[in-house]
Amino acid sequence: MKKETNFSHDLDLSLLRRAIAISHASRESGNTPFGALLADPDGNVLLEQTNLEITTRDCTMHAELGLVRVASQKYDKDFLWGCSLYTSCEPCAMCSGGIYWANIGRIVYAMSEKDLLKLTGDDEKNPTFNSDCRSILAHGQKAIVVAGPFPELAAEAAAAHVDYWNPSSS
């Protein structure tokens, strides 16, 4: 499956900033501060998703996996292969698996899991695997493209997390 996309660095930055804005909305609605969106091969936003883990009491409702659920029902796998999932933070192991199974061909994230761990410490609301999505996806049979982190967005991505976590290990 060949991916034909029209993504530029500037478009990636713009869409990541939108995902970061969604992460702020997630926090404002009582959830953990993560946001994701799905863009078609031309960069048009198709879906947006906040994290809903706390308000739905569903530990699998991370922003990325919630988006994957909707996308999988709305679009076929061939179409999704040409799409990009943008997220404020690097997808966790669970979300990476969901993205893989949905057949979304590209992941773009602003802040790395490693940098997120520095912000969250051992807060029980984020019991991270401390494993990057590239390592997880490397065990699969699909060549999903991963772009990130974007150092120029580090402060913007981290802003949604300021004073949210209680990292006792920091």
Tab-separated table of N, CA and C in Angstrom, residues 1-161:
chain	number	residue	atom	x	y	z
A	1	MET	N	0.839	-1.183	0.000
A	1	MET	CA	0.000	0.000	0.000
A	1	MET	C	0.875	1.233	0.000
A	2	LYS	N	0.756	2.035	-1.001
A	2	LYS	CA	1.545	3.253	-1.107
A	2	LYS	C	0.720	4.430	-0.601
A	3	LYS	N	1.350	5.279	0.201
A	3	LYS	CA	0.661	6.447	0.737
A	3	LYS	C	0.993	7.660	-0.125
A	4	GLU	N	-0.026	8.300	-0.625
A	4	GLU	CA	0.129	9.561	-1.341
A	4	GLU	C	-0.434	10.652	-0.444
A	5	THR	N	0.436	11.509	0.082
A	5	THR	CA	-0.028	12.566	0.966
A	5	THR	C	0.531	13.901	0.526
A	6	ASN	N	-0.098	14.947	1.006
A	6	ASN	CA	0.320	16.306	0.696
A	6	ASN	C	0.756	17.042	1.959
A	7	PHE	N	1.346	16.325	2.904
A	7	PHE	CA	1.698	16.930	4.177
A	7	PHE	C	3.053	17.616	4.099
A	8	SER	N	3.099	18.832	4.623
A	8	SER	CA	4.342	19.593	4.730
A	8	SER	C	4.630	19.797	6.211
A	9	HIS	N	5.823	20.232	6.509
A	9	HIS	CA	6.179	20.511	7.897
A	9	HIS	C	5.236	21.560	8.490
A	10	ASP	N	4.946	22.607	7.715
A	10	ASP	CA	4.049	23.663	8.203
A	10	ASP	C	2.644	23.131	8.466
A	11	LEU	N	2.142	22.274	7.589
A	11	LEU	CA	0.821	21.689	7.804
A	11	LEU	C	0.851	20.787	9.037
A	12	ASP	N	1.906	19.994	9.186
A	12	ASP	CA	2.028	19.164	10.381
A	12	ASP	C	1.999	20.016	11.649
A	13	LEU	N	2.739	21.103	11.663
A	13	LEU	CA	2.752	21.981	12.835
A	13	LEU	C	1.369	22.553	13.115
A	14	SER	N	0.683	22.981	12.076
A	14	SER	CA	-0.652	23.543	12.239
A	14	SER	C	-1.625	22.509	12.817
A	15	LEU	N	-1.594	21.299	12.282
A	15	LEU	CA	-2.507	20.263	12.760
A	15	LEU	C	-2.119	19.785	14.164
A	16	LEU	N	-0.850	19.771	14.483
A	16	LEU	CA	-0.432	19.445	15.843
A	16	LEU	C	-0.901	20.506	16.830
A	17	ARG	N	-0.847	21.764	16.420
A	17	ARG	CA	-1.352	22.830	17.296
A	17	ARG	C	-2.845	22.649	17.553
A	18	ARG	N	-3.574	22.185	16.555
A	18	ARG	CA	-5.003	21.899	16.759
A	18	ARG	C	-5.167	20.736	17.750
A	19	ALA	N	-4.354	19.695	17.622
A	19	ALA	CA	-4.421	18.572	18.564
A	19	ALA	C	-4.092	19.039	19.986
A	20	ILE	N	-3.153	19.961	20.115
A	20	ILE	CA	-2.811	20.516	21.429
A	20	ILE	C	-3.991	21.300	21.987
A	21	ALA	N	-4.677	22.076	21.144
A	21	ALA	CA	-5.872	22.805	21.585
A	21	ALA	C	-6.944	21.824	22.064
A	22	ILE	N	-7.078	20.709	21.385
A	22	ILE	CA	-8.038	19.679	21.793
A	22	ILE	C	-7.638	19.114	23.155
A	23	SER	N	-6.328	19.000	23.415
A	23	SER	CA	-5.877	18.497	24.722
A	23	SER	C	-6.286	19.453	25.842
A	24	HIS	N	-6.257	20.749	25.577
A	24	HIS	CA	-6.723	21.733	26.565
A	24	HIS	C	-8.224	21.576	26.802
A	25	ALA	N	-8.983	21.367	25.733
A	25	ALA	CA	-10.437	21.159	25.861
A	25	ALA	C	-10.723	19.894	26.664
A	26	SER	N	-9.915	18.873	26.467
A	26	SER	CA	-10.071	17.637	27.218
A	26	SER	C	-9.917	17.898	28.712
A	27	ARG	N	-8.881	18.620	29.059
A	27	ARG	CA	-8.645	18.955	30.475
A	27	ARG	C	-9.793	19.789	31.028
A	28	GLU	N	-10.240	20.766	30.253
A	28	GLU	CA	-11.331	21.636	30.703
A	28	GLU	C	-12.632	20.861	30.933
A	29	SER	N	-12.801	19.730	30.249
A	29	SER	CA	-14.017	18.939	30.408
A	29	SER	C	-13.878	17.874	31.497
A	30	GLY	N	-12.779	17.909	32.241
A	30	GLY	CA	-12.605	16.993	33.360
A	30	GLY	C	-11.832	15.735	33.044
A	31	ASN	N	-11.180	15.690	31.915
A	31	ASN	CA	-10.410	14.519	31.509
A	31	ASN	C	-8.921	14.826	31.497
A	32	THR	N	-8.118	13.800	31.285
A	32	THR	CA	-6.682	14.021	31.191
A	32	THR	C	-6.374	14.791	29.909
A	33	PRO	N	-5.306	15.585	29.922
A	33	PRO	CA	-5.052	16.542	28.841
A	33	PRO	C	-4.391	15.956	27.587
A	34	PHE	N	-5.187	15.223	26.828
A	34	PHE	CA	-4.707	14.659	25.571
A	34	PHE	C	-5.742	14.921	24.488
A	35	GLY	N	-5.272	15.176	23.263
A	35	GLY	CA	-6.171	15.415	22.146
A	35	GLY	C	-5.621	14.827	20.867
A	36	ALA	N	-6.538	14.441	19.985
A	36	ALA	CA	-6.132	13.833	18.709
A	36	ALA	C	-7.082	14.263	17.610
A	37	LEU	N	-6.590	14.175	16.381
A	37	LEU	CA	-7.436	14.427	15.220
A	37	LEU	C	-6.981	13.537	14.078
A	38	LEU	N	-7.883	13.332	13.136
A	38	LEU	CA	-7.586	12.555	11.936
A	38	LEU	C	-7.670	13.480	10.737
A	39	ALA	N	-6.642	13.442	9.901
A	39	ALA	CA	-6.616	14.256	8.679
A	39	ALA	C	-6.533	13.340	7.466
A	40	ASP	N	-7.224	13.733	6.408
A	40	ASP	CA	-7.182	12.964	5.162
A	40	ASP	C	-5.866	13.241	4.439
A	41	PRO	N	-5.622	12.583	3.296
A	41	PRO	CA	-4.344	12.761	2.596
A	41	PRO	C	-4.049	14.197	2.140
A	42	ASP	N	-5.079	15.056	2.101
A	42	ASP	CA	-4.867	16.452	1.728
A	42	ASP	C	-4.724	17.371	2.937
A	43	GLY	N	-4.791	16.786	4.136
A	43	GLY	CA	-4.643	17.588	5.348
A	43	GLY	C	-5.948	18.152	5.879
A	44	ASN	N	-7.075	17.730	5.326
A	44	ASN	CA	-8.366	18.176	5.833
A	44	ASN	C	-8.710	17.398	7.101
A	45	VAL	N	-9.146	18.108	8.129
A	45	VAL	CA	-9.501	17.459	9.386
A	45	VAL	C	-10.841	16.749	9.224
A	46	LEU	N	-10.839	15.445	9.499
A	46	LEU	CA	-12.038	14.621	9.383
A	46	LEU	C	-12.718	14.405	10.725
A	47	LEU	N	-11.918	14.201	11.773
A	47	LEU	CA	-12.434	13.909	13.103
A	47	LEU	C	-11.535	14.541	14.148
A	48	GLU	N	-12.124	14.913	15.274
A	48	GLU	CA	-11.367	15.390	16.425
A	48	GLU	C	-11.851	14.622	17.643
A	49	GLN	N	-10.943	14.374	18.593
A	49	GLN	CA	-11.326	13.598	19.764
A	49	GLN	C	-10.554	14.048	20.992
A	50	THR	N	-11.290	14.342	22.058
A	50	THR	CA	-10.667	14.582	23.354
A	50	THR	C	-10.484	13.246	24.061
A	51	ASN	N	-9.743	13.267	25.135
A	51	ASN	CA	-9.661	12.108	26.015
A	51	ASN	C	-10.969	12.062	26.800
A	52	LEU	N	-11.546	10.896	26.974
A	52	LEU	CA	-12.810	10.742	27.708
A	52	LEU	C	-12.690	9.722	28.836
A	53	GLU	N	-11.491	9.359	29.167
A	53	GLU	CA	-11.247	8.283	30.122
A	53	GLU	C	-11.917	8.522	31.477
A	54	ILE	N	-11.812	9.716	32.016
A	54	ILE	CA	-12.346	9.989	33.346
A	54	ILE	C	-13.859	10.147	33.327
A	55	THR	N	-14.372	10.963	32.421
A	55	THR	CA	-15.816	11.234	32.435
A	55	THR	C	-16.660	10.042	31.992
A	56	THR	N	-16.094	9.132	31.200
A	56	THR	CA	-16.845	7.937	30.793
A	56	THR	C	-16.543	6.748	31.700
A	57	ARG	N	-15.549	6.894	32.571
A	57	ARG	CA	-15.095	5.787	33.435
A	57	ARG	C	-14.700	4.577	32.592
A	58	ASP	N	-14.071	4.857	31.445
A	58	ASP	CA	-13.620	3.825	30.518
A	58	ASP	C	-12.123	4.022	30.302
A	59	CYS	N	-11.333	3.124	30.864
A	59	CYS	CA	-9.878	3.277	30.805
A	59	CYS	C	-9.322	3.194	29.387
A	60	THR	N	-10.117	2.765	28.420
A	60	THR	CA	-9.635	2.681	27.037
A	60	THR	C	-10.006	3.916	26.210
A	61	MET	N	-10.633	4.898	26.806
A	61	MET	CA	-11.065	6.064	26.033
A	61	MET	C	-10.013	7.165	25.959
A	62	HIS	N	-8.795	6.761	25.647
A	62	HIS	CA	-7.764	7.745	25.322
A	62	HIS	C	-8.202	8.453	24.046
A	63	ALA	N	-7.712	9.653	23.822
A	63	ALA	CA	-8.119	10.423	22.644
A	63	ALA	C	-7.864	9.648	21.350
A	64	GLU	N	-6.686	9.039	21.239
A	64	GLU	CA	-6.335	8.335	20.007
A	64	GLU	C	-7.235	7.124	19.775
A	65	LEU	N	-7.464	6.342	20.809
A	65	LEU	CA	-8.278	5.136	20.646
A	65	LEU	C	-9.747	5.483	20.430
A	66	GLY	N	-10.231	6.533	21.074
A	66	GLY	CA	-11.595	6.998	20.814
A	66	GLY	C	-11.755	7.422	19.363
A	67	LEU	N	-10.754	8.128	18.856
A	67	LEU	CA	-10.771	8.552	17.456
A	67	LEU	C	-10.742	7.341	16.528
A	68	VAL	N	-9.907	6.353	16.851
A	68	VAL	CA	-9.797	5.138	16.042
A	68	VAL	C	-11.141	4.421	15.971
A	69	ARG	N	-11.847	4.367	17.082
A	69	ARG	CA	-13.158	3.697	17.100
A	69	ARG	C	-14.113	4.348	16.118
A	70	VAL	N	-14.192	5.659	16.139
A	70	VAL	CA	-15.091	6.375	15.233
A	70	VAL	C	-14.619	6.236	13.790
A	71	ALA	N	-13.332	6.422	13.575
A	71	ALA	CA	-12.778	6.348	12.215
A	71	ALA	C	-13.006	4.975	11.590
A	72	SER	N	-12.836	3.920	12.385
A	72	SER	CA	-13.003	2.554	11.880
A	72	SER	C	-14.431	2.272	11.446
A	73	GLN	N	-15.373	2.912	12.090
A	73	GLN	CA	-16.777	2.723	11.727
A	73	GLN	C	-17.183	3.591	10.541
A	74	LYS	N	-16.494	4.694	10.372
A	74	LYS	CA	-16.881	5.666	9.341
A	74	LYS	C	-16.148	5.475	8.005
A	75	TYR	N	-14.905	4.997	8.064
A	75	TYR	CA	-14.073	4.909	6.856
A	75	TYR	C	-13.531	3.496	6.681
A	76	ASP	N	-13.275	3.120	5.422
A	76	ASP	CA	-12.693	1.793	5.198
A	76	ASP	C	-11.172	1.844	5.376
A	77	LYS	N	-10.590	0.674	5.530
A	77	LYS	CA	-9.158	0.575	5.836
A	77	LYS	C	-8.270	1.115	4.717
A	78	ASP	N	-8.676	0.954	3.470
A	78	ASP	CA	-7.869	1.494	2.371
A	78	ASP	C	-7.790	3.010	2.463
A	79	PHE	N	-8.905	3.658	2.770
A	79	PHE	CA	-8.905	5.112	2.917
A	79	PHE	C	-8.052	5.526	4.118
A	80	LEU	N	-8.210	4.845	5.238
A	80	LEU	CA	-7.479	5.206	6.452
A	80	LEU	C	-5.971	5.070	6.276
A	81	TRP	N	-5.534	4.179	5.395
A	81	TRP	CA	-4.101	4.024	5.163
A	81	TRP	C	-3.470	5.326	4.659
A	82	GLY	N	-4.224	6.143	3.969
A	82	GLY	CA	-3.707	7.422	3.478
A	82	GLY	C	-3.874	8.569	4.457
A	83	CYS	N	-4.471	8.315	5.605
A	83	CYS	CA	-4.744	9.358	6.593
A	83	CYS	C	-3.630	9.455	7.631
A	84	SER	N	-3.641	10.564	8.348
A	84	SER	CA	-2.692	10.798	9.437
A	84	SER	C	-3.446	11.078	10.721
A	85	LEU	N	-2.988	10.456	11.802
A	85	LEU	CA	-3.530	10.727	13.129
A	85	LEU	C	-2.551	11.657	13.833
A	86	TYR	N	-3.031	12.828	14.204
A	86	TYR	CA	-2.229	13.824	14.912
A	86	TYR	C	-2.606	13.775	16.382
A	87	THR	N	-1.612	13.817	17.245
A	87	THR	CA	-1.877	13.745	18.669
A	87	THR	C	-0.918	14.630	19.448
A	88	SER	N	-1.429	15.163	20.543
A	88	SER	CA	-0.630	16.079	21.347
A	88	SER	C	0.573	15.386	21.978
A	89	CYS	N	0.425	14.114	22.317
A	89	CYS	CA	1.507	13.325	22.912
A	89	CYS	C	1.631	11.994	22.183
A	90	GLU	N	2.794	11.438	22.213
A	90	GLU	CA	3.057	10.159	21.561
A	90	GLU	C	2.054	9.100	22.026
A	91	PRO	N	1.490	8.339	21.099
A	91	PRO	CA	0.519	7.316	21.487
A	91	PRO	C	1.130	6.254	22.415
A	92	CYS	N	0.341	5.849	23.407
A	92	CYS	CA	0.764	4.791	24.324
A	92	CYS	C	0.711	3.444	23.597
A	93	ALA	N	1.083	2.399	24.305
A	93	ALA	CA	1.081	1.053	23.723
A	93	ALA	C	-0.316	0.655	23.240
A	94	MET	N	-1.346	0.912	24.047
A	94	MET	CA	-2.704	0.562	23.677
A	94	MET	C	-3.152	1.315	22.428
A	95	CYS	N	-2.917	2.612	22.416
A	95	CYS	CA	-3.347	3.425	21.279
A	95	CYS	C	-2.556	3.100	20.018
A	96	SER	N	-1.268	2.812	20.166
A	96	SER	CA	-0.460	2.415	19.009
A	96	SER	C	-1.035	1.158	18.374
A	97	GLY	N	-1.436	0.202	19.208
A	97	GLY	CA	-2.062	-1.013	18.696
A	97	GLY	C	-3.365	-0.717	17.980
A	98	GLY	N	-4.181	0.152	18.540
A	98	GLY	CA	-5.447	0.515	17.900
A	98	GLY	C	-5.235	1.189	16.553
A	99	ILE	N	-4.264	2.079	16.491
A	99	ILE	CA	-3.943	2.761	15.235
A	99	ILE	C	-3.487	1.740	14.195
A	100	TYR	N	-2.671	0.807	14.631
A	100	TYR	CA	-2.180	-0.259	13.753
A	100	TYR	C	-3.357	-1.064	13.193
A	101	TRP	N	-4.238	-1.527	14.067
A	101	TRP	CA	-5.354	-2.375	13.622
A	101	TRP	C	-6.359	-1.601	12.768
A	102	ALA	N	-6.475	-0.303	12.992
A	102	ALA	CA	-7.381	0.515	12.173
A	102	ALA	C	-6.816	0.764	10.782
A	103	ASN	N	-5.511	0.569	10.624
A	103	ASN	CA	-4.826	0.758	9.340
A	103	ASN	C	-4.588	2.231	9.001
A	104	ILE	N	-4.449	3.059	10.030
A	104	ILE	CA	-4.098	4.461	9.798
A	104	ILE	C	-2.612	4.489	9.473
A	105	GLY	N	-2.256	5.075	8.345
A	105	GLY	CA	-0.905	4.948	7.814
A	105	GLY	C	0.148	5.881	8.351
A	106	ARG	N	-0.257	6.876	9.148
A	106	ARG	CA	0.740	7.856	9.599
A	106	ARG	C	0.333	8.401	10.961
A	107	ILE	N	1.293	8.483	11.854
A	107	ILE	CA	1.107	9.058	13.187
A	107	ILE	C	2.030	10.263	13.300
A	108	VAL	N	1.478	11.376	13.782
A	108	VAL	CA	2.269	12.586	13.990
A	108	VAL	C	1.984	13.056	15.418
A	109	TYR	N	3.040	13.224	16.217
A	109	TYR	CA	2.821	13.640	17.600
A	109	TYR	C	3.766	14.773	17.987
A	110	ALA	N	3.296	15.597	18.944
A	110	ALA	CA	4.062	16.764	19.364
A	110	ALA	C	5.089	16.423	20.437
A	111	MET	N	4.643	15.810	21.543
A	111	MET	CA	5.511	15.545	22.690
A	111	MET	C	5.729	14.042	22.850
A	112	SER	N	6.954	13.651	23.169
A	112	SER	CA	7.283	12.232	23.307
A	112	SER	C	6.751	11.662	24.616
A	113	GLU	N	6.597	10.354	24.626
A	113	GLU	CA	6.206	9.625	25.844
A	113	GLU	C	7.229	9.861	26.951
A	114	LYS	N	8.490	9.918	26.574
A	114	LYS	CA	9.565	10.144	27.551
A	114	LYS	C	9.418	11.516	28.214
A	115	ASP	N	9.099	12.549	27.418
A	115	ASP	CA	8.898	13.881	27.983
A	115	ASP	C	7.618	13.938	28.812
A	116	LEU	N	6.595	13.205	28.388
A	116	LEU	CA	5.369	13.136	29.178
A	116	LEU	C	5.647	12.514	30.538
A	117	LEU	N	6.429	11.459	30.558
A	117	LEU	CA	6.770	10.789	31.817
A	117	LEU	C	7.467	11.751	32.779
A	118	LYS	N	8.282	12.657	32.259
A	118	LYS	CA	8.937	13.656	33.114
A	118	LYS	C	7.905	14.553	33.788
A	119	LEU	N	6.783	14.804	33.099
A	119	LEU	CA	5.727	15.652	33.663
A	119	LEU	C	4.825	14.888	34.625
A	120	THR	N	4.582	13.620	34.348
A	120	THR	CA	3.610	12.862	35.135
A	120	THR	C	4.229	12.089	36.285
A	121	GLY	N	5.513	11.765	36.180
A	121	GLY	CA	6.148	10.969	37.225
A	121	GLY	C	5.389	9.675	37.435
A	122	ASP	N	5.117	9.340	38.690
A	122	ASP	CA	4.405	8.098	38.964
A	122	ASP	C	2.925	8.337	39.290
A	123	ASP	N	2.375	9.440	38.794
A	123	ASP	CA	0.955	9.715	39.019
A	123	ASP	C	0.137	8.531	38.509
A	124	GLU	N	-0.746	8.007	39.343
A	124	GLU	CA	-1.520	6.815	38.985
A	124	GLU	C	-2.477	7.037	37.827
A	125	LYS	N	-2.738	8.294	37.464
A	125	LYS	CA	-3.600	8.567	36.303
A	125	LYS	C	-2.869	8.332	34.978
A	126	ASN	N	-1.545	8.139	35.033
A	126	ASN	CA	-0.778	7.887	33.812
A	126	ASN	C	0.288	6.825	34.063
A	127	PRO	N	-0.127	5.583	34.262
A	127	PRO	CA	0.858	4.525	34.504
A	127	PRO	C	1.492	4.068	33.189
A	128	THR	N	2.427	4.844	32.707
A	128	THR	CA	3.005	4.640	31.384
A	128	THR	C	3.840	3.357	31.287
A	129	PHE	N	3.894	2.822	30.076
A	129	PHE	CA	4.796	1.719	29.786
A	129	PHE	C	6.210	2.229	29.527
A	130	ASN	N	6.341	3.540	29.307
A	130	ASN	CA	7.620	4.140	28.943
A	130	ASN	C	8.219	3.412	27.733
A	131	SER	N	7.386	3.232	26.733
A	131	SER	CA	7.806	2.582	25.490
A	131	SER	C	7.334	3.442	24.330
A	132	ASP	N	8.240	3.762	23.442
A	132	ASP	CA	7.860	4.629	22.328
A	132	ASP	C	7.048	3.860	21.286
A	133	CYS	N	6.216	4.587	20.555
A	133	CYS	CA	5.319	3.945	19.587
A	133	CYS	C	6.082	3.297	18.431
A	134	ARG	N	7.223	3.819	18.057
A	134	ARG	CA	8.000	3.203	16.976
A	134	ARG	C	8.406	1.772	17.341
A	135	SER	N	8.818	1.583	18.591
A	135	SER	CA	9.210	0.243	19.038
A	135	SER	C	8.034	-0.718	18.994
A	136	ILE	N	6.883	-0.256	19.400
A	136	ILE	CA	5.685	-1.098	19.391
A	136	ILE	C	5.301	-1.442	17.959
A	137	LEU	N	5.257	-0.432	17.094
A	137	LEU	CA	4.858	-0.649	15.700
A	137	LEU	C	5.869	-1.487	14.922
A	138	ALA	N	7.113	-1.489	15.349
A	138	ALA	CA	8.151	-2.277	14.671
A	138	ALA	C	7.866	-3.772	14.731
A	139	HIS	N	7.028	-4.192	15.648
A	139	HIS	CA	6.679	-5.605	15.776
A	139	HIS	C	5.546	-6.002	14.834
A	140	GLY	N	4.963	-5.032	14.153
A	140	GLY	CA	3.867	-5.306	13.228
A	140	GLY	C	4.348	-5.548	11.815
A	141	GLN	N	3.391	-5.752	10.929
A	141	GLN	CA	3.688	-6.067	9.530
A	141	GLN	C	3.410	-4.898	8.583
A	142	LYS	N	3.104	-3.731	9.141
A	142	LYS	CA	2.778	-2.565	8.321
A	142	LYS	C	3.838	-1.488	8.518
A	143	ALA	N	4.126	-0.781	7.456
A	143	ALA	CA	5.106	0.305	7.515
A	143	ALA	C	4.404	1.624	7.822
A	144	ILE	N	3.903	1.748	9.045
A	144	ILE	CA	3.251	2.986	9.466
A	144	ILE	C	4.324	4.050	9.664
A	145	VAL	N	4.113	5.207	9.077
A	145	VAL	CA	5.051	6.319	9.182
A	145	VAL	C	4.801	7.025	10.509
A	146	VAL	N	5.879	7.322	11.233
A	146	VAL	CA	5.768	8.043	12.497
A	146	VAL	C	6.616	9.303	12.402
A	147	ALA	N	6.017	10.451	12.708
A	147	ALA	CA	6.724	11.730	12.733
A	147	ALA	C	6.552	12.345	14.117
A	148	GLY	N	7.634	12.626	14.761
A	148	GLY	CA	7.583	13.231	16.078
A	148	GLY	C	8.750	12.727	16.908
A	149	PRO	N	9.047	13.372	17.980
A	149	PRO	CA	8.391	14.576	18.480
A	149	PRO	C	8.826	15.823	17.713
A	150	PHE	N	8.118	16.914	17.946
A	150	PHE	CA	8.414	18.195	17.326
A	150	PHE	C	8.923	19.135	18.414
A	151	PRO	N	10.236	19.276	18.571
A	151	PRO	CA	10.800	20.089	19.657
A	151	PRO	C	10.274	21.521	19.685
A	152	GLU	N	9.954	22.069	18.516
A	152	GLU	CA	9.462	23.442	18.476
A	152	GLU	C	8.072	23.579	19.095
A	153	LEU	N	7.409	22.447	19.372
A	153	LEU	CA	6.086	22.476	20.002
A	153	LEU	C	6.119	21.941	21.435
A	154	ALA	N	7.285	21.635	21.947
A	154	ALA	CA	7.396	21.010	23.269
A	154	ALA	C	6.702	21.829	24.354
A	155	ALA	N	6.979	23.116	24.419
A	155	ALA	CA	6.375	23.958	25.460
A	155	ALA	C	4.863	24.056	25.280
A	156	GLU	N	4.407	24.169	24.039
A	156	GLU	CA	2.963	24.242	23.783
A	156	GLU	C	2.265	22.951	24.197
A	157	ALA	N	2.858	21.825	23.871
A	157	ALA	CA	2.256	20.536	24.209
A	157	ALA	C	2.267	20.314	25.722
A	158	ALA	N	3.330	20.731	26.378
A	158	ALA	CA	3.442	20.544	27.826
A	158	ALA	C	2.510	21.463	28.605
A	159	ALA	N	2.129	22.597	28.025
A	159	ALA	CA	1.315	23.584	28.746
A	159	ALA	C	0.003	23.001	29.267
A	160	ALA	N	-0.619	22.099	28.524
A	160	ALA	CA	-1.885	21.505	28.976
A	160	ALA	C	-1.692	20.648	30.221
A	161	HIS	N	-0.467	20.251	30.496
A	161	HIS	CA	-0.166	19.348	31.612
A	161	HIS	C	0.311	20.073	32.870
